[in-house]
XYZ file of N, CA and C in Angstrom:
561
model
N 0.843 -1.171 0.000
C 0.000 0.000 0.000
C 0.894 1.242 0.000
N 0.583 2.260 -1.003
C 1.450 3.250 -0.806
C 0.803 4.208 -0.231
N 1.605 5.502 0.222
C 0.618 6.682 1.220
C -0.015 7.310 0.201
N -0.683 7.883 0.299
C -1.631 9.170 -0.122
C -0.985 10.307 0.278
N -0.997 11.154 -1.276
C -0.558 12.762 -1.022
C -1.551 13.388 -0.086
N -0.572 14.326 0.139
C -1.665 15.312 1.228
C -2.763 16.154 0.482
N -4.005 16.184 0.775
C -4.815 17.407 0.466
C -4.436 18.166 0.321
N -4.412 19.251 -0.957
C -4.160 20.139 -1.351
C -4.705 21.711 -0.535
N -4.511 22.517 -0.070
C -5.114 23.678 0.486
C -5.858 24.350 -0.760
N -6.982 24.867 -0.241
C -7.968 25.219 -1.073
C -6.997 26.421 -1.803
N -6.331 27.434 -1.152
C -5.878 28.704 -1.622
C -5.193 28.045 -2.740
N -4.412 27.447 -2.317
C -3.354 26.451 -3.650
C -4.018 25.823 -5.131
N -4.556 25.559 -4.806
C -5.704 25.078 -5.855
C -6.051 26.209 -6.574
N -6.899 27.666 -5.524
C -6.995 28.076 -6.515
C -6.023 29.463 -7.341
N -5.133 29.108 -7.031
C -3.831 29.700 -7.518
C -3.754 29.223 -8.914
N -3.474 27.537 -8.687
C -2.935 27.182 -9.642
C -3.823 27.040 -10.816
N -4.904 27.108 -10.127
C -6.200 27.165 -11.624
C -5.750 28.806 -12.255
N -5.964 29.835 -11.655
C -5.709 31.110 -11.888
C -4.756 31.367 -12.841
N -3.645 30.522 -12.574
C -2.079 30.450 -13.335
C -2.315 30.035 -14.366
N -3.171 28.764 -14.559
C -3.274 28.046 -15.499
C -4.290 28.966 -16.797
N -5.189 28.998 -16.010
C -6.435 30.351 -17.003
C -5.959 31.506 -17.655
N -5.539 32.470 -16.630
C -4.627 34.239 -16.775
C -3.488 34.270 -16.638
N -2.517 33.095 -16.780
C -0.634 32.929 -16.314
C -0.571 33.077 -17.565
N -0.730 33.291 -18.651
C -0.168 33.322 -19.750
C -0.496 34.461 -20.668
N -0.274 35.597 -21.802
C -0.293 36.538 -22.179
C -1.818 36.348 -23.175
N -2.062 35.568 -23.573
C -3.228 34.769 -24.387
C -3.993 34.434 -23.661
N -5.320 34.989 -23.539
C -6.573 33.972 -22.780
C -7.346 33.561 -23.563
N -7.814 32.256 -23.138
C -8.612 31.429 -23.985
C -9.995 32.175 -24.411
N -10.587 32.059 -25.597
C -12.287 32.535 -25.619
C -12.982 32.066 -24.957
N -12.635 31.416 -23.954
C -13.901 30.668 -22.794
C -13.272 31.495 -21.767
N -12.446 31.817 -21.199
C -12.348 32.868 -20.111
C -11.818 34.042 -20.060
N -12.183 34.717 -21.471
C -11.182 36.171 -21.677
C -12.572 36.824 -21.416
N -13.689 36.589 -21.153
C -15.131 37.446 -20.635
C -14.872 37.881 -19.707
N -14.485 36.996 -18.660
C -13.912 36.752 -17.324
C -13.339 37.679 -17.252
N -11.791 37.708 -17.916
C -11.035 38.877 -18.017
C -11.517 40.189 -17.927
N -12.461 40.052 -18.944
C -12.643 41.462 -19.521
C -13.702 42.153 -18.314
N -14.648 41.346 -17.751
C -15.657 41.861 -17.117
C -15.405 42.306 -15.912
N -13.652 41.735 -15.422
C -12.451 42.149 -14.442
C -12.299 43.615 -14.108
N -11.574 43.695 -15.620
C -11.335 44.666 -16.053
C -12.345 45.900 -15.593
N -13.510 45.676 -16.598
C -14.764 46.410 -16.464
C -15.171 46.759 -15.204
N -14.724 45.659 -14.078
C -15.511 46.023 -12.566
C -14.419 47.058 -12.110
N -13.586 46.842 -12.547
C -12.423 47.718 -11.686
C -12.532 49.058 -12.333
N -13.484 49.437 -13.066
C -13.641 51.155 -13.686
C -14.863 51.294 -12.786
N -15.993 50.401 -13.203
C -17.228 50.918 -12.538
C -17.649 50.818 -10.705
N -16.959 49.813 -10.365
C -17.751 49.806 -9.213
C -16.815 51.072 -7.983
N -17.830 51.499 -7.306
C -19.232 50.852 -6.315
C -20.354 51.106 -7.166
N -20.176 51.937 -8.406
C -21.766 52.484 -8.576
C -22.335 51.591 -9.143
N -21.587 50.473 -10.299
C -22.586 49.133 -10.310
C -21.865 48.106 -10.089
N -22.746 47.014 -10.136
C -22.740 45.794 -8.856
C -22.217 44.464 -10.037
N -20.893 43.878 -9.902
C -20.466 43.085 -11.184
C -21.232 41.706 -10.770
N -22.421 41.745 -11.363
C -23.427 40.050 -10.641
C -23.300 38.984 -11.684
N -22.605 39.256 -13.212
C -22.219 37.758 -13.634
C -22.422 36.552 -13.358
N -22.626 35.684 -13.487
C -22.918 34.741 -13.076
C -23.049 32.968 -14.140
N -22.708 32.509 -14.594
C -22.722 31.217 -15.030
C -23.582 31.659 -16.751
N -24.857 31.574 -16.353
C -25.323 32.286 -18.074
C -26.681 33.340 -17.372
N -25.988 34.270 -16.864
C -26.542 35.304 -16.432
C -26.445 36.556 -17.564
N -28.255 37.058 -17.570
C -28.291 38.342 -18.690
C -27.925 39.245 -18.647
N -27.170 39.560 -18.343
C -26.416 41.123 -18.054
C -25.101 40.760 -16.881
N -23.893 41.558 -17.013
C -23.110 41.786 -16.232
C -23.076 42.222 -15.159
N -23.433 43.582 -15.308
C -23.284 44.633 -14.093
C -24.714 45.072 -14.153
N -25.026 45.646 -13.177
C -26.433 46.562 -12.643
C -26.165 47.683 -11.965
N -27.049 48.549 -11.728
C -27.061 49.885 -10.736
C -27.954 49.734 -9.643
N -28.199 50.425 -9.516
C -28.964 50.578 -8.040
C -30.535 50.780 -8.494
N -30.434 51.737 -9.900
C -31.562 52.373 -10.382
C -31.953 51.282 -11.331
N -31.968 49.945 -11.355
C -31.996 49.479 -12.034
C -31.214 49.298 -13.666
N -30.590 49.842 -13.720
C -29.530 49.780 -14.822
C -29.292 48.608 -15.140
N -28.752 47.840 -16.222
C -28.295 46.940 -16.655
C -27.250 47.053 -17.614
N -26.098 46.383 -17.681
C -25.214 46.546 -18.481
C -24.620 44.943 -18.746
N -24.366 45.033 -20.272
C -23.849 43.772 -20.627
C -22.381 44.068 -21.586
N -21.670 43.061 -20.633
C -20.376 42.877 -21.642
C -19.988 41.946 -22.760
N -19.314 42.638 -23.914
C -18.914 41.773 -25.146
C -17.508 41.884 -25.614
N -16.425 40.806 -25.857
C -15.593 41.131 -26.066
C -15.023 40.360 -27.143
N -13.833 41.101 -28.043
C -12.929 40.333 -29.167
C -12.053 40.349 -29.261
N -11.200 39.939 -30.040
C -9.447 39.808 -29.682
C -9.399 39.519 -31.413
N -8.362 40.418 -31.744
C -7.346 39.876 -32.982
C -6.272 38.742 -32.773
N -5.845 38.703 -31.806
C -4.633 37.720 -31.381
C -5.496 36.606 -30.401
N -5.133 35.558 -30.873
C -6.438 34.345 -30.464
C -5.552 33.609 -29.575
N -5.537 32.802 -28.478
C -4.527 31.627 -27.969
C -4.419 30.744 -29.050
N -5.145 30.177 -30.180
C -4.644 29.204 -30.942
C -4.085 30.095 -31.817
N -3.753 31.558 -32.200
C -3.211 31.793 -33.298
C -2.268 31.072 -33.982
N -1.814 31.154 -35.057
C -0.648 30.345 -36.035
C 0.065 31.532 -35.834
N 1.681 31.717 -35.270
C 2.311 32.921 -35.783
C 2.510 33.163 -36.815
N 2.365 34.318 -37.395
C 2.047 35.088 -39.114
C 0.628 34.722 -39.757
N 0.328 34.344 -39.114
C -1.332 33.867 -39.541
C -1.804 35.411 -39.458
N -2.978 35.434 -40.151
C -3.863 36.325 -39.878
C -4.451 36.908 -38.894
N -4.886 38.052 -38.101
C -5.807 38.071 -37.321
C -6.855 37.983 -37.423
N -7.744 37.651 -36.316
C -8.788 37.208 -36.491
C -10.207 38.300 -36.510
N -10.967 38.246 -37.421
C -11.728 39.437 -37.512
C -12.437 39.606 -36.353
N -12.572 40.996 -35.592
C -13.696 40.651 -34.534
C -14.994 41.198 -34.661
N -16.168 40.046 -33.684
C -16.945 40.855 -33.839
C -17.623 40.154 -32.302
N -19.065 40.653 -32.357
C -19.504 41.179 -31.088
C -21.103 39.830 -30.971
N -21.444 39.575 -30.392
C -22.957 38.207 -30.137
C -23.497 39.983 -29.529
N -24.388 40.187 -30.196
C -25.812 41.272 -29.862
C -27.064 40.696 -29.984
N -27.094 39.243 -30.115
C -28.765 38.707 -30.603
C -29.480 38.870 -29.270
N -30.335 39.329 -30.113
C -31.818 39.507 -29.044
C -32.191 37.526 -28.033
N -32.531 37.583 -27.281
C -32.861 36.733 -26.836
C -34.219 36.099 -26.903
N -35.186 35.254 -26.481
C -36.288 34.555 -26.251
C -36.478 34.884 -24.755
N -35.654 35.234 -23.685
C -35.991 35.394 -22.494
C -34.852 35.594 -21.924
N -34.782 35.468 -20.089
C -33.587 35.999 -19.355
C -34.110 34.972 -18.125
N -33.068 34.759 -17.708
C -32.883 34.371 -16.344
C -32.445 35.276 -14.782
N -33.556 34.910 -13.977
C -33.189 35.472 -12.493
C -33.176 34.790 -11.841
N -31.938 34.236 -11.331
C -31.864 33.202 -10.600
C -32.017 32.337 -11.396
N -32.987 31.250 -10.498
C -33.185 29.844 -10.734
C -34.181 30.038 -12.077
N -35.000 31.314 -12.085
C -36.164 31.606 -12.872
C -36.112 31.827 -14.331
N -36.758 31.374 -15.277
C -36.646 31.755 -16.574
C -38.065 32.725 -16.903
N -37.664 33.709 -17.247
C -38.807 35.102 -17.346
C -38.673 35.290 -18.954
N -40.082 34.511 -19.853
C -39.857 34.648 -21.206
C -40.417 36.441 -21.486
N -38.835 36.876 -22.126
C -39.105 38.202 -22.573
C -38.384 38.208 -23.643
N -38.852 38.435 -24.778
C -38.424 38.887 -25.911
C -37.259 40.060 -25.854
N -35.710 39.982 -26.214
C -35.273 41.761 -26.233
C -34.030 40.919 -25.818
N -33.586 42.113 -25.373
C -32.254 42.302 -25.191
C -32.390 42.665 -23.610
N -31.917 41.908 -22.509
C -32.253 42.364 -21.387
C -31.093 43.233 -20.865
N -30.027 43.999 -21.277
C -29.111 44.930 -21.135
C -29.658 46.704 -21.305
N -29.168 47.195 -21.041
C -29.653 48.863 -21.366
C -28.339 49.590 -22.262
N -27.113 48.461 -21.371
C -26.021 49.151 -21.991
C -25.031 48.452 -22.514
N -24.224 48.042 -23.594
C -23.668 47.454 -23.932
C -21.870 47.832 -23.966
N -20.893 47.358 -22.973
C -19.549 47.716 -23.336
C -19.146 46.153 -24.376
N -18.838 46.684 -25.534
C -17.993 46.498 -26.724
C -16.152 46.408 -26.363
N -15.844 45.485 -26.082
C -14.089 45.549 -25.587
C -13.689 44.893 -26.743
N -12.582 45.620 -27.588
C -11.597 45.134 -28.274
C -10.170 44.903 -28.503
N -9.883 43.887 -28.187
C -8.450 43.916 -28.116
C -7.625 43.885 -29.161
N -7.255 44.686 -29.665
C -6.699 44.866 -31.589
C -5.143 44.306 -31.591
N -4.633 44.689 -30.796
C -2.768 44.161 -30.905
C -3.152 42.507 -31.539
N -2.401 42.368 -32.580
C -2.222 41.372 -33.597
C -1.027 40.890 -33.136
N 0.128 41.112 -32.577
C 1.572 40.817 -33.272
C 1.961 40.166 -32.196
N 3.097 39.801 -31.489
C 3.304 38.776 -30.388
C 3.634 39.529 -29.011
N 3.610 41.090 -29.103
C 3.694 41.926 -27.671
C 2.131 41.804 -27.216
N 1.047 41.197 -27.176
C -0.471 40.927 -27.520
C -0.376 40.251 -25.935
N -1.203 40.989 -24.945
C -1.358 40.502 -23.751
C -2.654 40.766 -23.162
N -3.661 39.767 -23.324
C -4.902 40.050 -22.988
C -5.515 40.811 -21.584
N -3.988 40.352 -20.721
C -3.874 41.024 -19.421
C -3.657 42.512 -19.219
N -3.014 43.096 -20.519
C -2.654 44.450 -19.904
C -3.770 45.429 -20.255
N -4.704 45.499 -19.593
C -5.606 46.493 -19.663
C -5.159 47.498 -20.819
N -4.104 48.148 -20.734
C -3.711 49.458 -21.729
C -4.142 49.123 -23.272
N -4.494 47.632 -23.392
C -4.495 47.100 -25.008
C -5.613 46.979 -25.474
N -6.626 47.349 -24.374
C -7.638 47.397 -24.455
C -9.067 48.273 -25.338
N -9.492 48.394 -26.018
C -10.257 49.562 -26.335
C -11.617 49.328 -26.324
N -12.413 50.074 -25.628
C -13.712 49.714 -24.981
C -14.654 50.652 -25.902
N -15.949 50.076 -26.349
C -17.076 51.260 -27.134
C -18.226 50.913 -26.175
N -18.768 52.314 -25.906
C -20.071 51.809 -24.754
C -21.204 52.330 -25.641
N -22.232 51.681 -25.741
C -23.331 51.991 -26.408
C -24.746 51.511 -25.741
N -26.145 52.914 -25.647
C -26.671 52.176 -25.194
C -27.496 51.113 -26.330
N -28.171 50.215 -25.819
C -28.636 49.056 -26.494
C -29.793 49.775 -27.655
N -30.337 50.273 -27.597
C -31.392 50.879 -28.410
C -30.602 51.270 -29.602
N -29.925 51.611 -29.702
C -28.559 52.089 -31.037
C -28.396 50.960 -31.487
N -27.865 49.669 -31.186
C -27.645 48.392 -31.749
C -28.981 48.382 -32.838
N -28.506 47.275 -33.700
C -28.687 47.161 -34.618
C -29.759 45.953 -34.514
N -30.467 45.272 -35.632
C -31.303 43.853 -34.839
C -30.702 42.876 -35.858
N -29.559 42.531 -35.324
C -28.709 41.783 -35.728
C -28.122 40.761 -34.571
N -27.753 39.401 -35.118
C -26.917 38.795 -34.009
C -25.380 39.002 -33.872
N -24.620 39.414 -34.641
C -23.622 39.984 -34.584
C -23.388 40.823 -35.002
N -22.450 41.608 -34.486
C -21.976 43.317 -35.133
C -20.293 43.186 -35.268
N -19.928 43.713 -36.303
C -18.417 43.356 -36.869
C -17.862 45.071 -36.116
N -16.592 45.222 -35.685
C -16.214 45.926 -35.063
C -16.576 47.304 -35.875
N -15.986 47.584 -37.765
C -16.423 48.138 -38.051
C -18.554 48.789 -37.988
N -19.083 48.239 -38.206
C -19.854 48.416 -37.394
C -20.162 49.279 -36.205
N -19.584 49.212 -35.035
C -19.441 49.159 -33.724
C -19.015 50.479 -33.831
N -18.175 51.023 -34.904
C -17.251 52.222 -34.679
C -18.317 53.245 -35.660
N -19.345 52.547 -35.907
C -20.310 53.740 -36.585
C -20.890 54.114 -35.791
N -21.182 53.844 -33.993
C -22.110 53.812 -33.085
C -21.195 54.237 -32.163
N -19.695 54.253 -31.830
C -19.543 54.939 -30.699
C -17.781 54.751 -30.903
N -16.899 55.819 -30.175
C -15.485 55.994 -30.679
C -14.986 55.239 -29.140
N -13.635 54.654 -30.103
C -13.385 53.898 -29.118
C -12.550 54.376 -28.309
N -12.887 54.331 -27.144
C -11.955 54.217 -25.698
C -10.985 53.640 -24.950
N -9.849 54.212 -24.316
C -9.043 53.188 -23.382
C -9.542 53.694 -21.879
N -9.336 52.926 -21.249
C -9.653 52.315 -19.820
C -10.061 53.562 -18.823
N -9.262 54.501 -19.192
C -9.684 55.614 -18.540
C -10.797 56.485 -18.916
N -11.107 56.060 -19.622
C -12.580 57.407 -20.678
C -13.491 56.056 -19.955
N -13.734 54.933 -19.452
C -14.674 53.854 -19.768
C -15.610 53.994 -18.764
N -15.444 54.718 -17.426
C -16.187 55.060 -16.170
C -17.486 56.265 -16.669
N -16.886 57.150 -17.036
C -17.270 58.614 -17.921
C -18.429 58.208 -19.159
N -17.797 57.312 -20.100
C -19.036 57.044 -20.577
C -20.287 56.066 -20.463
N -19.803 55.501 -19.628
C -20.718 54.563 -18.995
C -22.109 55.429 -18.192
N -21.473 56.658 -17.452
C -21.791 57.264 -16.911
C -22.931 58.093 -17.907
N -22.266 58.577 -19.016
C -22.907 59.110 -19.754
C -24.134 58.496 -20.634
N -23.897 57.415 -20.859
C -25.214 55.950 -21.421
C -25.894 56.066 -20.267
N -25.612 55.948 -19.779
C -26.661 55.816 -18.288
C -27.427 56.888 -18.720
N -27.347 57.426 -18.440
C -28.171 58.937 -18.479
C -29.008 59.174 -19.505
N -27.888 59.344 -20.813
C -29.108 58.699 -21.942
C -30.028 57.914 -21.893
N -30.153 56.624 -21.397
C -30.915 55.596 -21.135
C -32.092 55.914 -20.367
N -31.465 57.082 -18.831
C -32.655 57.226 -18.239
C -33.919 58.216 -18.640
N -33.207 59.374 -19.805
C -33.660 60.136 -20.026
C -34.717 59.549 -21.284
N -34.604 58.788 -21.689
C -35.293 58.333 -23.094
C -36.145 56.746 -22.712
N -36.259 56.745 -20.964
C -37.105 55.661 -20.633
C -38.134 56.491 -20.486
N -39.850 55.666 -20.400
C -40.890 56.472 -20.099
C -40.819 56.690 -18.446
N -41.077 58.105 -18.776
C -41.463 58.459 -17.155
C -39.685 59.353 -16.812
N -38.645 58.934 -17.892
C -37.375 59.666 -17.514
C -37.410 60.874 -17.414
């Protein structure tokens, strides 16, 4: 009989998942949302609340009910081929059949967001680090501007709003908001 390793400490574990996910300059398209919606909390909050969640309709919220949903693309892919092409980006805007709260499925036709941040990560070439915020360029739009389309190609995106780095991204968020409230009934 041989011994058994020791139990791993939870912190350790989740280190090494962390390392394994964001340790590298490339994040995968299954957790560069993650990334990005990181990112995103660290401009907006306290004023909204990053509630994400598994396949939750919207990202962030306000207090006033706000809703905001994040979308993001990358030219430089983790499987890229070096000298390969980049990869065109574009954005999932399809309207839905309904939304989830909680455990609950609430059939509503729409788009259950008010506000949409658009993150693009354009660096193509091998200095391309999904981590460094600075590479970032964010378009905030509110949802009523979108198009009724299921995807929007970046060009696109740049007919509806100029793009931003990390520091303009609080400001206009701020500023959609407002739009949004002013052009709801009763705003």
């Amino acid at each position: 009989m041989t011994a058994s390793a020791p139990v791993p400490d939870i912190d350790l574990v989740v280190r090494k998942a962390a390392d394994a996910i964001f340790g590298k300059p490339l994040v995968t398209n299954v957790m560069r949302g993650q990334l990005v919606e990181a990112i995103v909390a660290c401009a907006l909050e306290p004023e909204w609340t990053w509630c994400a969640a598994d396949y939750s309709s919207w990202d962030f919220e306000r207090a006033d009910g706000l809703r905001l949903e994040i979308k993001q693309s990358a030219s430089r892919q983790s499987w890229t081929v070096e000298g390969g092409p980049p990869s065109r980006p574009s954005f999932d805007i399809a309207s839905r059949k309904g939304r989830w709260e909680g455990p609950d499925w609430i059939e509503e036709p729409g788009r259950a967001a008010h506000i949409y941040v658009l993150a693009h990560h354009a660096v193509a070439d091998p200095s391309a680090d999904h981590r460094n915020v600075s590479q970032w360029d964010f378009y905030v739009v509110p949802t009523s501007m979108l198009p009724a389309t299921m995807r929007i190609s970046l060009g696109g995106v740049r007919l509806l709003a100029e793009p931003l780095p990390y520091g303009g991204l609080a400001e206009a968020v701020r500023a959609a908001a407002d739009q949004v409230l002013q052009t709801r009934p009763g705003g």
